[in-house]
Tab-separated table of C-alpha atoms in Angstrom:
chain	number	residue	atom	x	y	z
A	1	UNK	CA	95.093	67.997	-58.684
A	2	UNK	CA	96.159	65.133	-56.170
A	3	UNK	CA	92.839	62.993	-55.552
A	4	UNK	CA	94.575	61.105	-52.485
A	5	UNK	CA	92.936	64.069	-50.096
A	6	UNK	CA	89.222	63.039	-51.508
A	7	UNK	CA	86.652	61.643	-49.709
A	8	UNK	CA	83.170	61.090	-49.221
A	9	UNK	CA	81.295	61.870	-46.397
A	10	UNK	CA	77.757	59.334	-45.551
A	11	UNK	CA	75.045	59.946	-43.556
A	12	UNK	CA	72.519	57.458	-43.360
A	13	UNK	CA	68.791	58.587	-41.901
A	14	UNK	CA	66.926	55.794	-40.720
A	15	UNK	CA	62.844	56.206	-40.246
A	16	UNK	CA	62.241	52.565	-37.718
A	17	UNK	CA	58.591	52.245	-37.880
A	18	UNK	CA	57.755	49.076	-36.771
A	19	UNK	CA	58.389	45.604	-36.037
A	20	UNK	CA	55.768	42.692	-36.591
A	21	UNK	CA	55.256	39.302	-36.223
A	22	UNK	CA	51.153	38.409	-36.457
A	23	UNK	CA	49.874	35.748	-34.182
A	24	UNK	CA	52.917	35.883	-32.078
A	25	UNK	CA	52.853	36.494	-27.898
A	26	UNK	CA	55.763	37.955	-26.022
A	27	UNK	CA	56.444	37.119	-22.662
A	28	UNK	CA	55.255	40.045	-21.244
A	29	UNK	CA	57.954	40.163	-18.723
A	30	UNK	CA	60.298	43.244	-19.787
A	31	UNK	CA	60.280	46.118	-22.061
A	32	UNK	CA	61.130	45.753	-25.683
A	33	UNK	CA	63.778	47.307	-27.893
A	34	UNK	CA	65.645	47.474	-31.106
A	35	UNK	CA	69.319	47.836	-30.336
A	36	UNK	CA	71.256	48.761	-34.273
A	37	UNK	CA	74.633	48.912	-35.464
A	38	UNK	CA	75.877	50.101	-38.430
A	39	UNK	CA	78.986	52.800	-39.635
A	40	UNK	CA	80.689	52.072	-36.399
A	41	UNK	CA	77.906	53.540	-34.260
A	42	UNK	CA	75.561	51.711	-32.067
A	43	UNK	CA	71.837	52.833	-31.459
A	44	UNK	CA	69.019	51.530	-29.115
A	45	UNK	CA	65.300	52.789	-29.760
A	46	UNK	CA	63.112	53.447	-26.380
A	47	UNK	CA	61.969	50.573	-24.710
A	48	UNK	CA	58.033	49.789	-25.018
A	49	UNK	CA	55.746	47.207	-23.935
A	50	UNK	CA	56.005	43.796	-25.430
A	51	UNK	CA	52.840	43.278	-27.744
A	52	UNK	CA	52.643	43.058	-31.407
A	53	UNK	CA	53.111	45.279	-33.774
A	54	UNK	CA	55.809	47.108	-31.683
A	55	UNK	CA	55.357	50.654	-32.817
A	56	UNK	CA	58.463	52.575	-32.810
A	57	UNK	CA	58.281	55.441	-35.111
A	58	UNK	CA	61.905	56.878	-34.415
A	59	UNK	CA	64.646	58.275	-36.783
A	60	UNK	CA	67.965	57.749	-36.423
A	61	UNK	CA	71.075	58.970	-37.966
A	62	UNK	CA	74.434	57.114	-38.903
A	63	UNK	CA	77.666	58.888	-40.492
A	64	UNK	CA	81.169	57.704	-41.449
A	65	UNK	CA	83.622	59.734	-43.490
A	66	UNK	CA	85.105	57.888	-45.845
A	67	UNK	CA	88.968	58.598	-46.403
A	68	UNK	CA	90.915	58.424	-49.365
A	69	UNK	CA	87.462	56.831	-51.542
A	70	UNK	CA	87.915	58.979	-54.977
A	71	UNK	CA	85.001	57.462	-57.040
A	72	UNK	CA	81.657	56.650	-56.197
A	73	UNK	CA	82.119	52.900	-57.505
A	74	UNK	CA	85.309	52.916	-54.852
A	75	UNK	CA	82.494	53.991	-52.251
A	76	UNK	CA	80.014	51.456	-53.488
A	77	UNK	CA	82.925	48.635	-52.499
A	78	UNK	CA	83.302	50.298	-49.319
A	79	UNK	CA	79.870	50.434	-48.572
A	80	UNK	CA	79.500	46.327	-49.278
A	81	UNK	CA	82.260	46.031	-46.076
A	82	UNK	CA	80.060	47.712	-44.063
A	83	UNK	CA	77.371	46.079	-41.903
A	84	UNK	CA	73.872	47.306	-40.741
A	85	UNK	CA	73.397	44.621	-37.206
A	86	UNK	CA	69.917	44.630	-35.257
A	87	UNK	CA	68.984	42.953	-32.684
A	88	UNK	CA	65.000	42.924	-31.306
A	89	UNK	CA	65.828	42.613	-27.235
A	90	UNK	CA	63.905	42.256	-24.245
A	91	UNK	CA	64.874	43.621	-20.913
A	92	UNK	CA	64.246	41.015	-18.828
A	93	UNK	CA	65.798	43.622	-15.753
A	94	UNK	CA	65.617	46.948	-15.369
A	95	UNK	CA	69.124	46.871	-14.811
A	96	UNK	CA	70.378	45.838	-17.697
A	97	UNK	CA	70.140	42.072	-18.494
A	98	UNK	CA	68.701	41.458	-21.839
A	99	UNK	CA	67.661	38.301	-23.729
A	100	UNK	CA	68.122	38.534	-27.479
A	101	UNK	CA	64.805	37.224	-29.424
A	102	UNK	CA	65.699	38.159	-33.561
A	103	UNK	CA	68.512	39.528	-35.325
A	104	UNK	CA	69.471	41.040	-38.684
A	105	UNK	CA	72.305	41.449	-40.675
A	106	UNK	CA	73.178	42.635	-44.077
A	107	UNK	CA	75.611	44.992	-46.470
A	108	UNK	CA	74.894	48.608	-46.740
A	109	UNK	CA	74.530	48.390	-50.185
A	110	UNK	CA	71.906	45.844	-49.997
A	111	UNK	CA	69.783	48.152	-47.496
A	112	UNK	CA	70.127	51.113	-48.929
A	113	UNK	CA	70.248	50.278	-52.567
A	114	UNK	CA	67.891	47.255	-52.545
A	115	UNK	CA	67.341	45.640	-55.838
A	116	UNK	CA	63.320	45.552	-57.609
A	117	UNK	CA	61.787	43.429	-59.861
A	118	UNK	CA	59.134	46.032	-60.349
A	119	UNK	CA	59.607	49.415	-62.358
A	120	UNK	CA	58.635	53.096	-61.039
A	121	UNK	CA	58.040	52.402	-57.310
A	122	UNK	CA	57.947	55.214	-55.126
A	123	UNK	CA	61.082	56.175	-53.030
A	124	UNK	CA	60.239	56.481	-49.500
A	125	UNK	CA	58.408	53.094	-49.559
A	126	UNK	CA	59.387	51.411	-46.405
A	127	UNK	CA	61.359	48.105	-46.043
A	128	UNK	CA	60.565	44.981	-44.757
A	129	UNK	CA	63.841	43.318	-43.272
A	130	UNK	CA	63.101	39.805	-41.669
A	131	UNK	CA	64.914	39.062	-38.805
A	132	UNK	CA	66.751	35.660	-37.485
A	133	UNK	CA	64.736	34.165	-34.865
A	134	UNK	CA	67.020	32.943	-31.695
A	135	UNK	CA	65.906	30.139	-29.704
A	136	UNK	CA	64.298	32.263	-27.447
A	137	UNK	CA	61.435	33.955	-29.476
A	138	UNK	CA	58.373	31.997	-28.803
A	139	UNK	CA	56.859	32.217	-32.617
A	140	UNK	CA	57.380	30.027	-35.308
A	141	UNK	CA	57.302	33.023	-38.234
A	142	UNK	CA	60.418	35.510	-37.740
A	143	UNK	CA	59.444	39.318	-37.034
A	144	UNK	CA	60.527	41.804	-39.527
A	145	UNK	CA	61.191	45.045	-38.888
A	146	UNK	CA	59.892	48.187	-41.344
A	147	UNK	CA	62.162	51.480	-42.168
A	148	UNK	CA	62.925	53.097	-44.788
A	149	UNK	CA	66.410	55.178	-45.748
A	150	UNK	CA	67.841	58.070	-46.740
A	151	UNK	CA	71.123	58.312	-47.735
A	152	UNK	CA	73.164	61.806	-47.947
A	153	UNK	CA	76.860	61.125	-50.297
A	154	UNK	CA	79.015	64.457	-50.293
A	155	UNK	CA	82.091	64.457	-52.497
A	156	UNK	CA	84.637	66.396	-49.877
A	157	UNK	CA	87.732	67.610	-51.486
A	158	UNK	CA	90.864	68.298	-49.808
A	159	UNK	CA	90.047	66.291	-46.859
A	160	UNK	CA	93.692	66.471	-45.006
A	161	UNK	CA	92.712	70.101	-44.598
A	162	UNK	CA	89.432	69.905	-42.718
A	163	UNK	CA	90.466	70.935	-39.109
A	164	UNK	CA	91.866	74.325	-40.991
A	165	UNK	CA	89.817	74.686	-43.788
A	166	UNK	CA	87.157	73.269	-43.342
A	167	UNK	CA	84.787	70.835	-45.768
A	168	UNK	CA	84.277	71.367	-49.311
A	169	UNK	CA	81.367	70.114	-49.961
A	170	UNK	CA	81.058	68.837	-54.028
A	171	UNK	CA	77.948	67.667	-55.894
A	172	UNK	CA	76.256	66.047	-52.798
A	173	UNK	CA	73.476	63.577	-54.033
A	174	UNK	CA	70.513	62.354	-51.371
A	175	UNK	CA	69.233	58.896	-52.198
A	176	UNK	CA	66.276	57.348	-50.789
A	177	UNK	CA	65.441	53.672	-50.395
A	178	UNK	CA	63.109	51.740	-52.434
A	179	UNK	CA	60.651	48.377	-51.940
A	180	UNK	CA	62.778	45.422	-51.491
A	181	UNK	CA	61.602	41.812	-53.377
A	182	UNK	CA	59.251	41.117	-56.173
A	183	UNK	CA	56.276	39.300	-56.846
């Protein structure tokens, strides 16, 4: 069988709960947002009022099919050139103009396979991701913003043949994140 027509097929679903930064006052000039970027698809939460925590509870879903990838360690390398980008905004207009107060940027792998010190945590646990204050967030602490992941691999066979055939779906595997640090 001729494995150049494999691929895998990733769909990330991202729970954003919250982001917090205790002790910390935002102008309270302009609605708040998360804008993230990841798989080649760009996302913005709703926009909400500007007070600590920032409650977002929204779910959001990334996918990217994965050409010509034939072994899961092949996708693992992919996934470590990919980049999940966020950026905590504030509209400082309604129509449009935004100031950018934290970012965050990492690997795939590293957010959606984060490494533990501790044994037999839960999966579903969220994860804390501190952000990159810019100059213009008035704390001295970063924010950090909680989700947690959950990450849907299919195997797809025979992928020059999709628009025909469709997908042929093999062994598809659903990961979920886990705590990220130690004590």
């Amino acid at each position: 069988m001729n494995m150049t027509g494999r691929g895998f097929f990733v769909k990330i679903q991202l729970d954003l709960r919250a982001v917090t930064c205790p002790g910390v006052w935002l102008c309270p000039n302009g609605k708040i947002s998360l804008k993230i970027n990841t798989l080649n698809s760009n996302r913005v939460s709703h926009r909400i009022t500007p007070v600590f925590p920032l409650l977002f509870h929204e779910k959001f879903t990334f996918e990217k099919m994965f050409f010509h990838v034939i072994s899961l360690t092949e996708l693992q390398h992919s996934l470590e050139q990919e980049f999940f980008f966020a950026e905590l905004v504030q509209w400082v207009t309604p129509s449009g103009r935004e100031v950018i107060l934290a970012t965050f940027e990492t690997n795939l792998v590293d957010l959606l396979y984060p490494t533990s010190c501790l044994k037999d945590q839960l999966a579903r646990v969220d994860i804390d991701l501190l952000m990159e204050s810019t100059k213009y967030f008035p704390g001295i602490i970063a924010p950090k913003i909680e989700v947690s992941t959950k990450t849907i691999i299919e195997g797809i066979i025979d992928i020059n043949n999709i628009k025909t055939s469709g997908i042929h779906i093999i062994n598809p595997k659903t990961i979920n994140s886990k705590v990220l640090g130690c004590y």
